[in-house]
Short mmCIF file of C-alpha atoms in Angstrom, two decimals:
data_model
loop_
_atom_site.label_atom_id
_atom_site.label_comp_id
_atom_site.label_asym_id
_atom_site.label_seq_id
_atom_site.Cartn_x
_atom_site.Cartn_y
_atom_site.Cartn_z
CA ASP D 1 13.94 3.32 7.24
CA ILE D 2 10.75 3.99 9.03
CA VAL D 3 10.11 3.21 12.69
CA MET D 4 6.84 2.18 14.68
CA THR D 5 6.07 2.35 18.16
CA GLN D 6 3.41 0.72 19.75
CA SER D 7 1.52 1.90 23.11
CA PRO D 8 0.85 0.53 25.83
CA ASP D 9 3.47 -2.11 26.05
CA SER D 10 0.77 -4.52 27.72
CA LEU D 11 -2.68 -3.98 29.03
CA ALA D 12 -5.33 -6.21 30.74
CA VAL D 13 -8.47 -5.91 30.08
CA SER D 14 -11.31 -7.56 31.86
CA LEU D 15 -13.48 -10.47 29.40
CA GLY D 16 -16.12 -9.17 26.89
CA GLU D 17 -14.20 -5.32 27.81
CA ARG D 18 -12.84 -3.44 24.97
CA ALA D 19 -8.76 -3.20 24.37
CA THR D 20 -7.31 -0.22 22.78
CA ILE D 21 -3.58 -0.51 20.85
CA ASN D 22 -1.99 2.50 19.41
CA CYS D 23 0.96 2.32 16.71
CA LYS D 24 2.87 5.08 15.39
CA SER D 25 5.37 5.91 12.26
CA SER D 26 8.07 7.87 12.07
CA ARG D 27 6.71 8.85 8.86
CA SER D 28 3.39 8.73 7.00
CA ILE D 29 2.84 5.48 5.28
CA PHE D 30 -0.26 6.98 3.52
CA TYR D 31 -0.02 6.20 -0.44
CA SER D 32 -1.81 9.14 -2.04
CA SER D 33 -2.50 7.55 -5.70
CA ASN D 34 -4.01 4.91 -4.07
CA ASN D 35 -5.59 6.29 -0.94
CA LYS D 36 -4.34 3.39 1.23
CA ASN D 37 -2.45 3.11 4.12
CA TYR D 38 0.60 0.80 4.03
CA LEU D 39 -0.41 -0.94 7.81
CA ALA D 40 -1.61 -4.20 9.03
CA TRP D 41 -1.87 -5.59 12.56
CA PHE D 42 -0.84 -9.26 13.27
CA LYS D 43 -1.23 -11.38 16.50
CA GLN D 44 0.97 -13.93 17.83
CA LYS D 45 0.38 -16.56 20.31
CA PRO D 46 3.29 -18.37 22.29
CA GLY D 47 5.21 -20.48 19.94
CA GLN D 48 2.94 -19.85 16.50
CA PRO D 49 3.74 -18.10 13.74
CA PRO D 50 1.76 -14.34 13.69
CA GLN D 51 -1.56 -14.41 12.57
CA VAL D 52 -2.78 -11.44 10.38
CA LEU D 53 -5.83 -9.69 11.27
CA ILE D 54 -6.01 -6.23 9.81
CA TYR D 55 -4.42 -5.10 6.46
CA TRP D 56 -4.42 -1.23 4.16
CA ALA D 57 -5.04 0.06 8.32
CA SER D 58 -8.64 -0.84 8.21
CA ILE D 59 -9.67 -4.23 6.23
CA ARG D 60 -10.08 -7.18 8.29
CA GLU D 61 -8.39 -10.69 6.94
CA SER D 62 -11.06 -13.30 5.84
CA GLY D 63 -11.69 -15.39 8.91
CA VAL D 64 -10.56 -12.43 11.61
CA PRO D 65 -14.32 -11.68 13.75
CA ASP D 66 -15.44 -8.26 13.59
CA ARG D 67 -14.05 -7.85 16.85
CA PHE D 68 -11.05 -6.81 15.77
CA ASN D 69 -11.28 -3.04 13.85
CA GLY D 70 -8.30 -0.88 12.83
CA SER D 71 -8.50 3.11 12.36
CA GLY D 72 -5.90 5.58 11.83
CA SER D 73 -4.20 7.45 8.68
CA GLY D 74 -1.12 8.93 8.10
CA THR D 75 0.97 8.01 11.22
CA ASP D 76 -1.63 7.24 14.04
CA PHE D 77 -3.37 4.07 14.09
CA THR D 78 -5.52 1.69 16.66
CA LEU D 79 -6.59 -1.51 16.70
CA THR D 80 -9.39 -1.83 18.94
CA ILE D 81 -10.69 -4.98 20.35
CA ASP D 82 -14.36 -5.19 21.63
CA ASN D 83 -15.74 -7.65 23.83
CA LEU D 84 -12.21 -9.37 24.69
CA GLN D 85 -12.24 -13.32 24.79
CA ALA D 86 -10.02 -15.60 26.72
CA GLU D 87 -8.70 -16.44 23.07
CA ASP D 88 -7.43 -12.51 22.09
CA VAL D 89 -4.65 -13.25 25.00
CA ALA D 90 -1.45 -12.88 22.66
CA ILE D 91 1.04 -10.08 21.56
CA TYR D 92 -0.03 -7.77 18.94
CA TYR D 93 1.95 -6.13 16.26
CA CYS D 94 1.55 -3.34 14.09
CA GLN D 95 4.08 -3.86 10.71
CA GLN D 96 4.37 -0.83 8.22
CA TYR D 97 5.03 -2.31 4.30
CA TYR D 98 5.30 1.18 2.81
CA GLU D 99 8.94 0.56 2.34
CA SER D 100 10.31 -2.24 0.35
CA LEU D 101 11.75 -3.55 3.93
CA PHE D 102 9.24 -3.55 5.97
CA THR D 103 9.36 -2.92 10.09
CA PHE D 104 7.42 -3.88 13.03
CA GLY D 105 6.31 -2.53 16.38
CA PRO D 106 7.66 -3.70 19.45
CA GLY D 107 4.56 -5.61 20.02
CA THR D 108 1.48 -5.06 23.04
CA LYS D 109 0.62 -7.87 25.16
CA VAL D 110 -3.10 -8.47 25.91
CA GLU D 111 -4.35 -10.28 28.90
CA ILE D 112 -7.05 -11.06 31.06
CA LYS D 113 -7.91 -8.96 33.94
CA GLU S 1 -3.62 -24.82 0.33
CA VAL S 2 -1.03 -22.53 0.53
CA GLN S 3 1.92 -24.15 2.33
CA LEU S 4 5.45 -22.89 3.62
CA VAL S 5 7.79 -25.29 4.86
CA GLU S 6 11.24 -24.14 6.20
CA SER S 7 14.25 -26.39 6.60
CA GLY S 8 17.94 -26.39 7.60
CA GLY S 9 18.25 -24.70 10.55
CA GLY S 10 20.40 -25.75 13.84
CA LEU S 11 23.20 -25.13 15.91
CA VAL S 12 26.22 -23.53 14.50
CA GLN S 13 29.24 -22.29 15.95
CA ALA S 14 29.96 -17.80 16.02
CA GLY S 15 31.40 -17.25 12.52
CA GLY S 16 29.93 -20.05 10.77
CA SER S 17 27.02 -20.41 8.07
CA LEU S 18 24.25 -21.38 7.44
CA ARG S 19 21.53 -21.93 4.47
CA LEU S 20 17.43 -21.61 4.84
CA SER S 21 15.36 -23.25 2.91
CA CYS S 22 11.46 -22.68 2.23
CA ALA S 23 9.40 -25.20 -0.02
CA ALA S 24 6.03 -23.31 -1.27
CA SER S 25 2.96 -25.00 -2.44
CA GLY S 26 -0.39 -24.44 -3.20
CA PHE S 27 0.11 -21.05 -5.05
CA PRO S 28 1.74 -19.56 -7.91
CA PHE S 29 5.10 -18.80 -6.04
CA SER S 30 6.97 -16.77 -9.15
CA ASN S 31 4.14 -14.13 -8.73
CA TYR S 32 4.85 -12.94 -5.13
CA TRP S 33 7.70 -11.10 -2.99
CA MET S 34 8.59 -13.38 -0.49
CA SER S 35 10.05 -12.70 2.91
CA TRP S 36 12.44 -13.75 5.86
CA VAL S 37 11.05 -12.53 9.40
CA ARG S 38 13.34 -13.71 12.35
CA GLN S 39 12.09 -13.85 16.18
CA ALA S 40 14.72 -13.62 18.78
CA PRO S 41 13.83 -16.02 22.31
CA GLY S 42 11.49 -13.73 24.31
CA LYS S 43 11.57 -11.04 21.48
CA GLY S 44 9.57 -9.39 18.95
CA LEU S 45 9.40 -9.81 14.81
CA GLU S 46 11.91 -8.65 13.17
CA TRP S 47 11.77 -8.42 9.17
CA VAL S 48 15.17 -10.08 7.45
CA ALA S 49 14.68 -9.66 4.09
CA ASN S 50 12.40 -9.30 1.37
CA ILE S 51 12.39 -10.31 -2.80
CA ARG S 52 10.40 -9.51 -5.32
CA GLN S 53 8.83 -11.65 -7.58
CA ASN S 54 12.32 -11.93 -10.06
CA GLY S 55 14.33 -11.99 -7.31
CA GLY S 56 17.57 -9.76 -9.45
CA GLU S 57 19.97 -8.21 -7.18
CA SER S 58 18.29 -4.80 -7.18
CA GLU S 59 14.90 -6.48 -5.98
CA ARG S 60 16.11 -7.81 -2.86
CA TYR S 61 16.70 -5.66 0.33
CA TYR S 62 17.39 -6.07 4.11
CA VAL S 63 17.78 -4.83 7.56
CA ASP S 64 20.82 -3.20 8.37
CA SER S 65 22.15 -5.46 10.66
CA VAL S 66 22.07 -8.38 8.27
CA LYS S 67 23.42 -6.39 5.24
CA GLY S 68 26.71 -8.21 3.36
CA ARG S 69 26.44 -11.37 5.73
CA PHE S 70 23.02 -12.48 4.59
CA THR S 71 21.71 -12.97 1.20
CA ILE S 72 18.33 -14.07 0.30
CA SER S 73 17.41 -16.09 -3.20
CA ARG S 74 15.24 -17.90 -4.84
CA ASP S 75 14.36 -20.52 -7.84
CA ASN S 76 10.91 -20.15 -9.51
CA GLY S 77 11.15 -23.03 -11.22
CA LYS S 78 11.25 -25.02 -8.12
CA ASN S 79 8.86 -22.82 -5.52
CA SER S 80 12.15 -22.51 -3.54
CA LEU S 81 13.13 -19.82 -1.20
CA PHE S 82 16.57 -19.66 0.18
CA LEU S 83 18.56 -17.57 3.17
CA GLN S 84 22.37 -17.78 2.87
CA MET S 85 23.69 -16.78 6.42
CA ASN S 86 27.42 -16.13 6.66
CA SER S 87 29.74 -14.73 9.00
CA LEU S 88 26.55 -15.83 12.34
CA ARG S 89 26.58 -14.20 15.30
CA VAL S 90 25.18 -14.85 18.89
CA GLU S 91 22.55 -12.12 17.81
CA ASP S 92 21.49 -14.06 15.14
CA THR S 93 19.68 -16.70 17.20
CA ALA S 94 16.64 -16.76 16.56
CA THR S 95 13.52 -18.55 14.74
CA TYR S 96 13.37 -17.65 11.21
CA TYR S 97 9.96 -17.70 8.96
CA CYS S 98 9.11 -17.53 5.71
CA ALA S 99 6.61 -15.62 4.26
CA ARG S 100 4.27 -14.80 1.48
CA LYS S 101 3.41 -11.65 0.78
CA GLY S 102 -0.25 -10.97 -0.69
CA ASP S 103 -2.18 -7.68 -1.34
CA GLY S 104 -0.22 -5.54 0.71
CA ARG S 105 0.26 -7.50 3.85
CA VAL S 106 1.96 -11.03 4.45
CA ASP S 107 -0.53 -13.10 4.64
CA HIS S 108 0.96 -16.57 4.80
CA TRP S 109 3.46 -17.86 7.34
CA GLY S 110 5.41 -21.00 7.62
CA GLN S 111 5.78 -22.84 11.48
CA GLY S 112 9.44 -21.32 11.45
CA VAL S 113 12.92 -22.84 12.06
CA VAL S 114 15.08 -22.35 14.68
CA VAL S 115 18.72 -21.17 14.46
CA THR S 116 21.29 -21.62 17.39
CA VAL S 117 24.45 -19.76 17.01
CA SER S 118 26.86 -20.13 20.00
CA SER S 119 29.65 -18.15 21.37
#
């Protein structure tokens, strides 16, 4: 199974500043035949199901603010939240769908400083 | 509008069984992979099982911790997804989400159903 790790475990960012979350897969999740990285980012607030933000590592889901950006390839990926807003307080998860059984990272908690 | 509505959760003793259901609507159910994902209280997300469109035995995938105990299945004629959970353990206590896999990513989730396994 592909193991996903994230860093940091948590971070506190001032309103209007940038939050950066890193995600690493235990092996490459880049499929060369279609030039795609099989990685998604989710946001979850307490008591709610997760919400997809980014897929194919860098494609923003419809309706997601352009403050959210995904980057990276192979085994190393980053989610960047620019101009952090109060409603961005949540836990963020990366997830691979390269294999038939998907796996999540452990999550990164984002708070306001 | 895509809707996924889970049911069948509850309290069960360790060693018991439960069957979760997910009623899907608003999309051509038979065209999509479907999944069950769980979240233990205060913990992160864990993928439990996937099932491809046709749902044959070779098209079902499980996390190691539930292999041999849980069975994912689907009824495309009734737009329904199921998770049969046997030999339940205390560590299976979680909110279980039904989810649809779209273009690569999971793009829709149910609200979840709570399963509590007591010792």
